[in-house]
């Protein structure tokens, strides 16, 4: 929606500057799970490779290693505007070879959305500032008891929601423990750890106690729509573990207009497991514009990228879409900071304790193994320990046994 | 006939067959020449890809990441992993359940019963029933999936009808996912078996049946002792065709349940697709497809053995 308005505005300006050039958009129609496969196949073929692709930053390393996209260093080195981009966001577009493979146009953070009306009814404090996982579980249990008919706690839990399940749910938990997904010192994947097990235990706790949604709602590709355009506007869900972009669909002219949405649902930071330092956690990702290796018009593509990510057009984008900006100058813009119906201030404050997904070649494949583990626990088909075993086996096969390590757990 | 004449005839025959041999040789040479373009196309577009599939099954090829560019030969690693992969085992079990209930029992038996019911009925009856069943067959898989989704989903037709009689809506696709896809596949595929059995039944000699009736055979006896033995060949052929068709069903399940919830309807084609295109593990995906091929071959051999027919 905002993406379209932004790109159309950039296209109009770009075609004015280059009268002999026509810009054409090729939307990729696919579910979240199929999107990346379709994109990867598209950029591999000279006939179908576009001049510019939008890349989810978690795919950058993998696509760079596959030779699907070009490094942009030769352009960026002569580009003054690059200094206006947030350094932590730059990490997301830098591959392990140290080269930059995309220019970011959005970033995000994640936290807990809670419904102030439901919280008041349940006798829970508003504003709500949970200090540990137990606080979150306690609140969910209280809602279940005191406010029947609503879903106490929602988190994406299926393979159908793809990366959202890995990042918004599992990694939001895991990075709040003392463990991580990948050990950058040893360059190995941590396939078994206490933190991993505890994260799965948290999900088990939610679903085995009836604190989560119906599986038929959460295990489909439409789960994101169901929670944002149905459950939240109808005030049928107490706590939602999700990102800052949620109110995007509630804007005027959006899929589910609800101007007072951000007054009813507030965003609060996700606590670490036991409240250990720094007290809170978040995950960030974002999108970037990249040039496929098989693109025909690379120089023109670069011109387009420069224009699209300029201060003026990036501001237009974040105002329309509600994403966080990767540009430091746009981030200070009062119009952006105080945009009605958005949570930019809260969401931007999470950047100081946020984490990025390991920008490592095999992450996308590992991520699908996480989704399988989460779904298995949510459906009760595997216990948390069994799900971790399955994850360890799958990841070991994908990355090789020399690239995994096991930490102590009980 | 004197000896001289006989010799002459022999010589002539000898001469003739020599000419024949020469002509045969030339003919073979010429046919090879003419067949060459067709054969080379077959090699490039058919046999080539099959051999490549065999090769890829022994590599770690992926869709993205370093192994998308630098493919490594990994020997039997994919296959060894497959046998220790609990998800693969689940998929094999799901595939067998889906096969047995939707193809062997569902389509085959139902198709046979329909054909039997329609035998020797009047034309209008045959046409109406035939057209109704055929509707399922001519409907594309993805449309069948959509229709069943509209029928079975939470706000679907079935639940609306149940609500009229005061029954609470049930999330069919989540509560009974395997049953749902099996019914959808039976609905889609039964017409094929019905057509095969119709033509088979038409070919059962009338005189045999009439003789049996005169001998006082009951309906069951005629079915078991005459009809089934006579059409045994068609039964096996149909069984093999229906099994292979069902083994490859992807669209129907993928569009209806996506293989879920959990792994409830994750048959081998779905698992293969997920490994190859969602997990980007093309090498492992191809290995799974080879396993599928093997299952198809084994099943076909099994039927032939069981029903003792000559192929």
XYZ file of C-alpha atoms in Angstrom:
721
model
C 0.000 0.000 0.000
C 2.527 2.558 1.193
C 5.083 0.674 -0.837
C 3.073 1.212 -3.990
C 2.527 4.937 -3.378
C 6.196 5.409 -2.689
C 7.374 3.492 -5.758
C 4.847 5.230 -7.994
C 6.052 8.626 -6.793
C 9.683 7.641 -7.400
C 8.782 6.234 -10.822
C 7.086 9.491 -11.851
C 10.085 11.546 -10.798
C 12.571 9.112 -12.349
C 10.780 9.040 -15.689
C 10.724 12.833 -15.670
C 14.502 12.873 -15.162
C 15.058 10.152 -17.793
C 12.475 10.801 -20.520
C 13.558 7.811 -22.606
C 13.204 5.326 -19.726
C 10.106 3.489 -18.618
C 9.950 1.902 -15.182
C 7.842 -1.203 -14.821
C 6.999 -2.982 -11.543
C 6.666 -6.737 -11.367
C 4.800 -7.698 -8.213
C 5.538 -11.197 -6.947
C 2.366 -12.966 -5.999
C 3.198 -15.698 -3.574
C 2.721 -16.673 0.013
C 5.445 -15.741 2.435
C 7.002 -19.181 2.149
C 7.085 -19.207 -1.651
C 8.090 -15.590 -2.128
C 11.827 -16.139 -1.805
C 11.883 -19.218 -3.990
C 10.067 -17.305 -6.713
C 12.413 -14.358 -6.360
C 15.506 -16.569 -6.370
C 14.369 -18.330 -9.543
C 13.540 -15.000 -11.150
C 16.948 -13.419 -10.615
C 18.785 -16.550 -11.781
C 17.465 -16.238 -15.313
C 18.674 -13.546 -17.689
C 15.273 -13.262 -19.311
C 13.415 -12.619 -16.088
C 16.037 -10.953 -13.910
C 14.784 -7.437 -13.169
C 17.122 -4.434 -12.879
C 16.247 -3.937 -9.221
C 14.927 -6.324 -6.610
C 13.573 -5.721 -3.150
C 15.478 -7.986 -0.797
C 14.523 -8.934 2.709
C 17.824 -8.253 4.462
C 17.982 -11.783 5.887
C 18.307 -13.095 2.341
C 21.130 -10.727 1.373
C 24.013 -12.915 2.496
C 22.574 -16.023 1.014
C 21.726 -14.399 -2.311
C 25.139 -12.743 -2.421
C 26.829 -16.107 -1.851
C 24.674 -17.652 -4.566
C 25.820 -14.952 -6.984
C 22.280 -13.679 -7.425
C 22.965 -10.040 -6.560
C 25.861 -7.657 -7.170
C 27.960 -5.809 -4.600
C 27.262 -2.083 -4.722
C 30.516 -0.823 -3.210
C 31.768 0.849 -6.380
C 28.637 2.991 -6.419
C 28.392 3.582 -2.673
C 32.027 4.722 -2.408
C 31.131 7.739 -4.534
C 27.835 8.405 -2.801
C 27.724 11.151 -0.179
C 24.268 10.284 1.077
C 25.408 6.898 2.514
C 26.636 8.599 5.714
C 22.996 9.412 6.527
C 22.145 5.739 6.951
C 22.051 4.168 10.409
C 25.180 2.098 11.094
C 23.363 -0.810 12.699
C 21.038 -1.036 9.723
C 24.057 -1.045 7.394
C 25.095 -4.326 9.037
C 21.968 -5.900 7.656
C 23.017 -5.288 4.052
C 26.679 -6.194 4.463
C 27.580 -9.763 3.588
C 30.307 -11.843 5.272
C 32.705 -10.831 2.503
C 32.464 -7.251 3.834
C 30.784 -5.924 0.719
C 27.464 -4.092 0.648
C 24.732 -5.723 -1.394
C 21.771 -3.413 -0.976
C 20.540 0.002 0.113
C 18.064 -0.299 2.999
C 14.766 1.545 2.765
C 13.089 0.280 5.888
C 13.785 -1.352 9.179
C 11.653 -2.453 12.076
C 11.559 -3.590 15.686
C 9.335 -5.987 17.556
C 7.605 -5.983 20.911
C 4.384 -6.791 22.728
C 1.114 -5.183 21.731
C -1.439 -5.165 24.533
C -5.063 -4.092 24.657
C -5.617 -1.445 27.353
C -9.350 -2.196 27.668
C -8.838 -5.911 28.139
C -6.023 -5.212 30.609
C -8.235 -2.901 32.681
C -11.027 -5.472 32.675
C -8.614 -8.138 33.862
C -7.292 -5.835 36.572
C -3.838 -5.693 35.026
C -1.753 -2.513 35.134
C -1.895 0.011 32.278
C 0.650 1.058 31.076
C 2.069 -2.424 31.190
C 5.794 -3.019 31.553
C 6.506 -6.742 31.913
C 9.911 -7.503 33.405
C 10.271 -11.197 32.561
C 8.649 -14.038 30.631
C 6.803 -15.017 33.801
C 5.151 -11.588 33.883
C 3.945 -12.147 30.325
C 2.613 -15.626 31.078
C 0.971 -14.392 34.300
C -0.795 -11.617 32.395
C -1.997 -14.092 29.775
C -3.329 -16.441 32.461
C -5.126 -13.556 34.199
C -6.765 -12.553 30.912
C -7.892 -16.109 30.317
C -9.505 -16.170 33.744
C -11.015 -12.711 33.900
C -11.894 -11.887 30.296
C -13.385 -14.965 28.661
C -13.941 -14.944 24.926
C -10.664 -13.315 23.977
C -7.373 -14.881 22.903
C -4.964 -14.149 25.776
C -1.709 -14.334 23.796
C -0.955 -14.421 20.080
C 2.309 -15.245 18.388
C 2.897 -16.559 14.871
C 3.512 -20.248 15.382
C 3.322 -22.072 12.068
C 5.368 -22.914 9.036
C 2.778 -21.110 6.937
C 3.773 -17.752 8.402
C 7.370 -18.485 7.427
C 10.016 -16.060 8.557
C 7.510 -14.272 10.814
C 7.383 -17.401 12.971
C 11.169 -17.557 13.241
C 11.767 -13.901 13.863
C 8.689 -12.417 15.553
C 8.144 -15.386 17.799
C 11.069 -17.701 18.292
C 13.987 -15.312 18.009
C 12.188 -12.718 20.124
C 12.300 -15.363 22.831
C 15.718 -16.866 22.146
C 17.577 -13.549 22.043
C 16.081 -12.773 25.453
C 17.875 -15.793 26.910
C 21.619 -16.182 27.350
C 21.916 -18.117 24.101
C 21.864 -17.230 20.446
C 21.296 -18.944 17.143
C 24.828 -18.618 15.854
C 28.176 -18.344 17.556
C 30.167 -15.720 15.686
C 33.375 -16.563 17.598
C 33.466 -20.203 16.555
C 31.452 -19.608 13.370
C 29.133 -22.441 14.322
C 25.370 -22.843 14.644
C 24.206 -23.493 18.203
C 21.792 -26.344 17.602
C 21.041 -27.226 21.211
C 21.079 -24.896 24.186
C 19.161 -24.086 27.349
C 17.864 -20.905 25.743
C 16.596 -22.792 22.719
C 14.806 -25.313 24.898
C 13.356 -22.603 27.160
C 12.030 -20.696 24.163
C 10.216 -23.802 22.951
C 8.997 -24.392 26.530
C 7.467 -20.909 26.497
C 5.517 -21.772 23.342
C 4.508 -25.114 24.841
C 3.319 -23.302 27.966
C 1.140 -20.989 25.855
C -0.560 -23.660 23.786
C -0.842 -26.445 26.344
C -2.595 -24.061 28.747
C -5.015 -22.723 26.180
C -3.450 -19.264 26.288
C -2.951 -19.118 22.542
C -5.303 -18.808 19.583
C -7.089 -21.657 17.836
C -4.587 -23.589 15.728
C -6.857 -23.153 12.736
C -6.331 -19.402 12.987
C -2.630 -19.278 13.634
C -1.303 -22.097 11.431
C -2.376 -20.616 8.107
C -0.672 -18.195 5.776
C -3.451 -15.752 6.576
C -2.553 -15.638 10.275
C -1.048 -12.149 9.928
C -4.251 -10.801 8.395
C -6.460 -12.564 10.899
C -4.750 -10.953 13.871
C -4.261 -7.462 12.387
C -7.520 -6.958 10.518
C -9.918 -9.116 12.544
C -8.899 -9.997 16.083
C -7.221 -6.732 17.031
C -9.878 -4.320 15.645
C -12.595 -6.450 17.268
C -10.582 -6.385 20.525
C -10.545 -10.147 20.680
C -6.905 -10.592 21.625
C -5.096 -9.466 24.783
C -1.377 -9.607 23.959
C 0.222 -9.867 20.510
C 3.913 -10.509 19.960
C 4.525 -8.640 16.719
C 6.234 -5.738 14.995
C 5.909 -1.986 14.782
C 4.142 -2.115 11.394
C 0.888 -3.516 12.797
C -1.044 -0.197 12.752
C -0.140 0.134 9.057
C -3.291 -1.747 8.126
C -5.424 0.516 10.343
C -4.628 3.688 8.432
C -7.184 5.634 6.424
C -7.597 3.816 3.148
C -5.814 0.755 4.507
C -7.210 -2.783 4.523
C -8.901 -2.264 7.897
C -9.188 1.445 8.799
C -9.187 1.975 12.569
C -7.769 5.395 13.453
C -7.975 4.913 17.219
C -6.191 1.541 17.009
C -2.971 2.791 18.584
C -4.951 4.187 21.521
C -6.417 0.753 22.226
C -3.349 -1.340 21.491
C -0.064 -0.076 22.943
C 3.398 -1.334 22.137
C 5.682 -2.292 25.000
C 9.171 -3.798 24.999
C 9.642 -7.569 25.151
C 11.405 -8.450 28.408
C 14.365 -10.807 28.564
C 13.724 -14.247 30.065
C 14.433 -13.428 33.715
C 14.807 -9.682 33.269
C 18.575 -10.030 32.866
C 20.564 -7.197 31.259
C 19.718 -5.159 29.275
C 16.234 -5.977 30.520
C 14.600 -6.045 27.122
C 15.089 -7.507 23.701
C 13.978 -6.933 20.147
C 14.708 -8.144 16.637
C 15.255 -5.987 13.588
C 15.268 -6.692 9.936
C 14.196 -4.643 7.036
C 14.161 -4.370 3.302
C 16.721 -3.152 0.810
C 16.971 -2.452 -2.890
C 19.560 -4.589 -4.674
C 20.765 -5.105 -8.222
C 20.674 -8.671 -9.590
C 23.866 -9.969 -11.191
C 21.958 -10.616 -14.396
C 20.337 -7.160 -14.559
C 20.571 -5.358 -17.908
C 20.760 -1.721 -16.829
C 22.882 -1.598 -13.704
C 23.857 2.066 -13.831
C 20.297 3.185 -14.351
C 19.203 0.862 -11.580
C 21.638 2.572 -9.256
C 20.219 5.989 -10.212
C 16.758 4.724 -9.333
C 17.920 3.316 -5.996
C 19.578 6.628 -5.083
C 16.372 8.493 -5.781
C 14.117 5.995 -4.031
C 16.169 6.002 -0.828
C 16.783 9.767 -0.778
C 15.674 11.765 2.245
C 12.551 13.071 0.529
C 11.292 9.756 -0.793
C 12.274 7.703 2.218
C 10.275 10.078 4.378
C 7.314 9.635 2.064
C 7.689 5.871 2.394
C 7.904 5.673 6.180
C 5.002 8.086 6.582
C 2.823 6.017 4.276
C 3.946 2.566 5.358
C 4.685 3.078 9.036
C 8.039 1.292 8.876
C 11.043 2.619 10.744
C 13.483 4.574 8.633
C 17.076 3.434 8.144
C 18.081 7.104 7.634
C 19.241 9.112 10.640
C 18.071 12.394 9.141
C 14.545 11.123 8.482
C 14.436 9.596 11.973
C 14.803 13.084 13.502
C 12.111 14.609 11.345
C 9.304 15.820 13.664
C 6.693 14.931 11.086
C 7.878 11.326 11.148
C 8.324 11.191 14.928
C 4.808 12.449 15.623
C 2.973 10.810 12.748
C -0.575 10.081 13.909
C -1.572 6.468 14.308
C 1.971 5.178 14.430
C 4.253 4.003 17.203
C 7.493 5.337 15.760
C 8.711 6.756 19.081
C 8.276 3.525 21.044
C 9.475 1.302 18.233
C 12.551 3.439 17.566
C 13.447 3.315 21.271
C 13.837 -0.499 20.976
C 16.703 -0.119 18.497
C 19.184 0.271 21.359
C 18.723 -3.324 22.510
C 17.738 -4.921 19.209
C 19.338 -7.928 17.507
C 19.824 -8.811 13.879
C 19.486 -12.286 12.492
C 22.820 -13.943 11.785
C 23.781 -12.592 8.370
C 25.154 -15.967 7.423
C 24.769 -17.867 4.203
C 22.604 -20.706 5.536
C 20.243 -18.670 7.712
C 17.175 -18.959 5.435
C 17.355 -22.747 5.468
C 17.955 -22.827 9.219
C 14.988 -20.528 9.678
C 12.634 -23.059 8.118
C 13.894 -25.646 10.585
C 12.984 -23.245 13.400
C 9.479 -22.849 11.978
C 9.025 -26.613 11.891
C 10.145 -26.888 15.526
C 7.809 -24.105 16.669
C 4.842 -25.582 14.811
C 5.538 -29.043 16.170
C 5.496 -27.703 19.728
C 2.435 -25.511 19.165
C 0.436 -28.413 17.756
C 1.714 -30.701 20.484
C 3.058 -33.210 17.971
C 6.527 -33.016 19.566
C 7.680 -32.122 23.045
C 10.100 -29.174 23.298
C 13.043 -31.565 23.739
C 12.009 -33.678 20.755
C 11.515 -30.555 18.669
C 15.009 -29.366 19.578
C 16.414 -32.785 18.602
C 14.647 -32.560 15.272
C 15.972 -29.032 14.749
C 19.513 -30.135 15.572
C 19.333 -33.008 13.091
C 17.915 -30.871 10.313
C 20.411 -28.031 10.789
C 23.313 -30.466 11.024
C 22.327 -31.883 7.670
C 22.036 -28.423 6.101
C 25.258 -26.862 7.412
C 27.348 -29.974 8.042
C 28.319 -31.511 11.369
C 31.571 -29.519 11.470
C 29.568 -26.280 11.651
C 27.339 -26.976 14.636
C 27.840 -26.910 18.386
C 25.808 -28.090 21.334
C 25.620 -26.171 24.579
C 24.694 -27.556 27.944
C 21.020 -27.899 28.736
C 18.877 -29.809 31.131
C 10.328 -82.923 -59.464
C 13.874 -83.872 -60.327
C 16.966 -83.119 -58.343
C 18.118 -80.334 -60.680
C 14.902 -78.428 -60.293
C 14.935 -78.776 -56.554
C 18.492 -77.375 -56.455
C 17.391 -74.453 -58.551
C 14.526 -73.634 -56.274
C 16.878 -73.827 -53.310
C 19.340 -71.533 -55.010
C 16.567 -69.097 -55.791
C 15.383 -69.068 -52.249
C 18.952 -68.581 -51.049
C 19.414 -65.726 -53.480
C 16.142 -64.154 -52.460
C 16.954 -64.259 -48.782
C 20.360 -62.740 -49.421
C 18.711 -59.847 -51.198
C 16.232 -59.639 -48.362
C 19.050 -59.494 -45.813
C 20.785 -56.747 -47.718
C 17.538 -54.828 -48.007
C 16.867 -55.330 -44.273
C 20.294 -53.960 -43.444
C 19.725 -50.899 -45.546
C 16.293 -50.463 -44.051
C 17.663 -50.560 -40.537
C 20.350 -48.072 -41.438
C 17.809 -45.799 -43.031
C 15.412 -46.017 -40.109
C 18.210 -45.166 -37.706
C 19.000 -42.163 -39.844
C 15.381 -41.035 -39.875
C 14.874 -41.705 -36.189
C 18.013 -39.825 -35.199
C 16.441 -36.356 -34.846
C 13.538 -37.659 -32.781
C 15.853 -39.752 -30.615
C 18.252 -36.906 -30.002
C 15.364 -34.667 -28.969
C 14.215 -37.403 -26.613
C 17.688 -37.641 -25.118
C 18.034 -33.891 -24.674
C 14.599 -33.142 -23.290
C 13.571 -36.363 -21.599
C 16.362 -38.753 -20.746
C 18.811 -35.945 -20.021
C 16.711 -34.337 -17.294
C 16.016 -37.736 -15.751
C 19.708 -38.526 -15.575
C 20.369 -35.038 -14.225
C 17.788 -35.661 -11.521
C 19.690 -38.787 -10.571
C 22.872 -36.751 -10.417
C 21.362 -33.889 -8.397
C 20.054 -36.351 -5.843
C 23.689 -37.030 -4.971
C 24.650 -33.366 -4.555
C 24.047 -30.608 -2.021
C 22.601 -28.230 -4.599
C 20.488 -25.411 -3.163
C 18.465 -22.507 -4.440
C 20.391 -19.803 -2.654
C 23.627 -19.593 -0.685
C 27.093 -20.813 -1.671
C 25.897 -24.260 -2.687
C 23.690 -22.648 -5.333
C 26.863 -21.885 -7.280
C 29.361 -24.485 -6.194
C 27.518 -27.805 -6.279
C 29.321 -30.576 -4.428
C 28.951 -34.301 -4.903
C 27.972 -35.723 -1.533
C 27.483 -39.405 -2.370
C 24.730 -41.165 -0.474
C 24.475 -38.466 2.207
C 21.002 -37.319 1.130
C 19.715 -40.876 1.149
C 21.330 -41.764 4.461
C 19.807 -38.678 5.986
C 16.455 -39.506 4.489
C 16.290 -42.806 6.333
C 17.073 -41.168 9.651
C 14.751 -38.231 8.975
C 11.593 -38.627 11.082
C 9.761 -36.138 8.843
C 10.471 -38.326 5.851
C 9.084 -41.311 7.710
C 5.962 -39.348 8.601
C 5.588 -38.353 4.949
C 5.877 -41.956 3.772
C 3.191 -43.011 6.231
C 0.931 -40.124 5.204
C 1.482 -40.997 1.549
C 0.532 -44.620 2.124
C -2.593 -43.658 4.075
C -3.556 -41.218 1.342
C -2.871 -43.840 -1.357
C -4.731 -46.692 0.267
C -7.826 -44.769 1.260
C -8.202 -42.352 -1.612
C -6.907 -44.430 -4.526
C -7.055 -48.137 -3.789
C -10.165 -48.186 -1.637
C -11.889 -44.941 -2.558
C -11.506 -44.430 -6.278
C -11.066 -48.052 -7.248
C -13.875 -49.607 -5.222
C -16.268 -46.721 -5.652
C -15.530 -46.581 -9.375
C -16.195 -50.322 -9.647
C -19.450 -50.110 -7.726
C -20.632 -47.218 -9.870
C -19.761 -49.076 -13.058
C -21.557 -52.166 -11.768
C -24.656 -50.184 -10.832
C -24.764 -48.592 -14.240
C -24.351 -51.868 -16.078
C -27.327 -52.677 -18.240
C -29.358 -49.754 -16.959
C -31.137 -47.511 -19.371
C -29.250 -44.844 -21.232
C -30.626 -41.818 -19.384
C -29.645 -43.278 -16.036
C -26.132 -44.003 -17.275
C -25.798 -40.556 -18.740
C -26.951 -38.655 -15.673
C -24.785 -40.613 -13.252
C -21.876 -40.655 -15.685
C -21.978 -36.906 -16.212
C -22.188 -36.229 -12.482
C -19.158 -38.359 -11.711
C -17.267 -37.041 -14.705
C -17.724 -33.485 -13.449
C -15.170 -34.294 -10.764
C -12.728 -35.673 -13.302
C -12.845 -32.731 -15.696
C -12.454 -30.187 -12.902
C -8.807 -29.111 -12.590
C -7.120 -30.101 -9.342
C -6.691 -26.560 -8.125
C -10.385 -25.834 -8.709
C -11.299 -29.008 -6.831
C -9.135 -27.762 -3.971
C -10.829 -24.387 -4.041
C -14.289 -25.912 -4.132
C -13.522 -28.142 -1.179
C -11.982 -25.247 0.689
C -15.176 -23.253 0.186
C -17.151 -26.276 1.332
C -15.100 -27.278 4.363
C -13.617 -24.105 5.825
C -14.874 -22.632 9.067
C -17.363 -20.314 7.419
C -17.949 -22.738 4.568
C -21.070 -24.290 3.115
C -20.939 -27.422 5.233
C -20.776 -25.519 8.512
C -23.533 -23.157 7.400
C -25.756 -26.142 6.679
C -24.866 -27.776 9.976
C -25.754 -24.582 11.799
C -29.277 -24.755 10.363
C -29.807 -28.001 12.199
C -28.145 -26.664 15.322
C -24.708 -28.262 15.092
C -21.725 -26.152 16.092
C -19.321 -25.338 13.231
C -16.267 -27.565 13.009
C -12.916 -26.547 11.511
C -12.948 -29.565 9.185
C -9.625 -28.916 7.517
C -7.952 -28.731 10.914
C -9.864 -31.369 12.796
C -10.007 -33.944 10.003
C -7.365 -32.826 7.513
C -6.495 -36.254 6.105
C -10.120 -37.282 5.740
C -10.808 -33.990 3.962
C -8.079 -34.399 1.350
C -8.956 -38.066 0.854
C -12.596 -37.231 0.159
C -11.566 -34.440 -2.201
C -9.289 -36.802 -4.104
C -11.957 -39.507 -4.326
C -14.406 -36.951 -5.663
C -11.845 -35.814 -8.207
C -10.579 -39.185 -9.397
C -13.361 -41.756 -9.194
C -14.617 -41.067 -12.720
C -11.401 -42.468 -14.188
C -11.852 -45.848 -12.493
C -15.519 -45.827 -13.356
C -14.765 -45.393 -17.057
C -12.132 -48.124 -17.029
C -14.497 -50.567 -15.297
C -17.432 -49.646 -17.490
C -15.592 -50.670 -20.609
C -14.211 -53.746 -18.839
C -17.678 -54.864 -17.757
C -19.041 -54.335 -21.230
C -16.529 -56.870 -22.459
C -17.554 -59.660 -20.075
C -19.113 -62.266 -22.404
C -22.858 -62.349 -21.929
C -22.971 -66.089 -22.573
C -20.760 -66.761 -19.536
C -23.091 -64.895 -17.241
C -26.177 -66.428 -18.767
C -24.741 -69.872 -18.331
C -24.048 -69.096 -14.698
C -27.580 -67.883 -14.164
C -28.938 -71.096 -15.638
C -26.658 -73.031 -13.316
C -28.264 -71.157 -10.447
C -25.399 -68.859 -9.430
C -26.291 -65.959 -7.127
C -25.341 -62.368 -7.870
C -22.353 -62.557 -5.521
C -21.138 -65.774 -7.039
C -21.322 -64.280 -10.516
C -19.374 -61.264 -9.305
C -16.642 -63.264 -7.583
C -16.418 -66.273 -9.853
C -16.988 -64.704 -13.258
C -16.841 -60.938 -13.515
C -13.778 -60.275 -11.352
C -11.627 -63.079 -12.785
C -12.503 -61.970 -16.328
C -11.591 -58.333 -15.783
C -8.597 -59.013 -13.512
C -6.249 -57.518 -16.053
C -8.122 -54.239 -16.167
C -8.293 -54.151 -12.373
C -4.518 -54.330 -12.134
C -3.988 -51.774 -14.879
C -6.418 -49.423 -13.206
C -4.857 -50.010 -9.803
C -1.424 -49.135 -11.167
C -2.655 -46.027 -12.973
C -4.692 -44.767 -10.041
C -1.815 -45.396 -7.630
C 0.681 -43.526 -9.763
C -1.735 -40.652 -10.262
C -2.437 -40.380 -6.566
C 1.210 -40.724 -5.609
C 1.864 -37.547 -7.555
C -1.064 -35.508 -6.226
C 0.365 -32.179 -5.176
C -1.899 -29.306 -6.163
C -4.960 -30.637 -4.397
C -3.276 -31.092 -1.026
C -1.069 -28.041 -1.286
C -3.953 -25.722 -2.090
C -6.285 -27.294 0.456
C -4.126 -27.729 3.545
C -0.566 -26.866 2.525
C 0.463 -30.213 3.989
C -0.657 -29.123 7.437
C -1.750 -28.585 10.035
C 1.569 -29.691 11.411
C 2.506 -32.667 9.295
C -1.009 -34.094 9.128
C -1.307 -34.124 5.329
C 2.344 -33.839 4.384
C 2.589 -36.468 1.681
C 5.844 -37.027 -0.170
C 5.230 -34.548 -3.010
C 4.503 -31.819 -0.449
C 7.550 -32.744 1.604
C 9.678 -32.755 -1.514
C 8.396 -29.335 -2.559
C 9.011 -27.913 0.890
C 12.549 -29.239 1.031
C 13.399 -28.051 -2.474
C 11.667 -24.689 -2.679
C 10.886 -23.548 0.830
C 14.032 -24.867 2.519
C 15.997 -24.296 -0.720
C 17.535 -27.805 -0.494
C 17.218 -28.824 -4.141
C 19.574 -31.796 -3.782
C 17.636 -33.329 -0.920
C 14.356 -32.593 -2.680
C 15.491 -34.518 -5.750
C 16.573 -37.410 -3.588
C 13.068 -37.531 -2.135
C 11.600 -37.547 -5.644
C 13.690 -40.599 -6.458
C 12.322 -42.303 -3.371
C 8.846 -41.519 -4.655
C 9.677 -43.084 -7.980
C 10.828 -46.193 -6.162
C 7.595 -46.404 -4.190
C 5.627 -46.188 -7.443
C 7.611 -49.022 -8.991
C 7.322 -51.208 -5.907
C 3.571 -50.645 -5.676
C 3.089 -51.533 -9.351
C 5.105 -54.729 -9.035
C 3.207 -55.630 -5.913
C -0.158 -55.404 -7.658
C 1.012 -57.493 -10.566
C 2.348 -60.117 -8.171
C -0.724 -60.099 -5.956
C -3.205 -60.543 -8.742
C -0.947 -62.874 -10.719
C -1.479 -61.331 -14.104
C 0.855 -61.443 -17.030
C 1.852 -58.053 -18.367
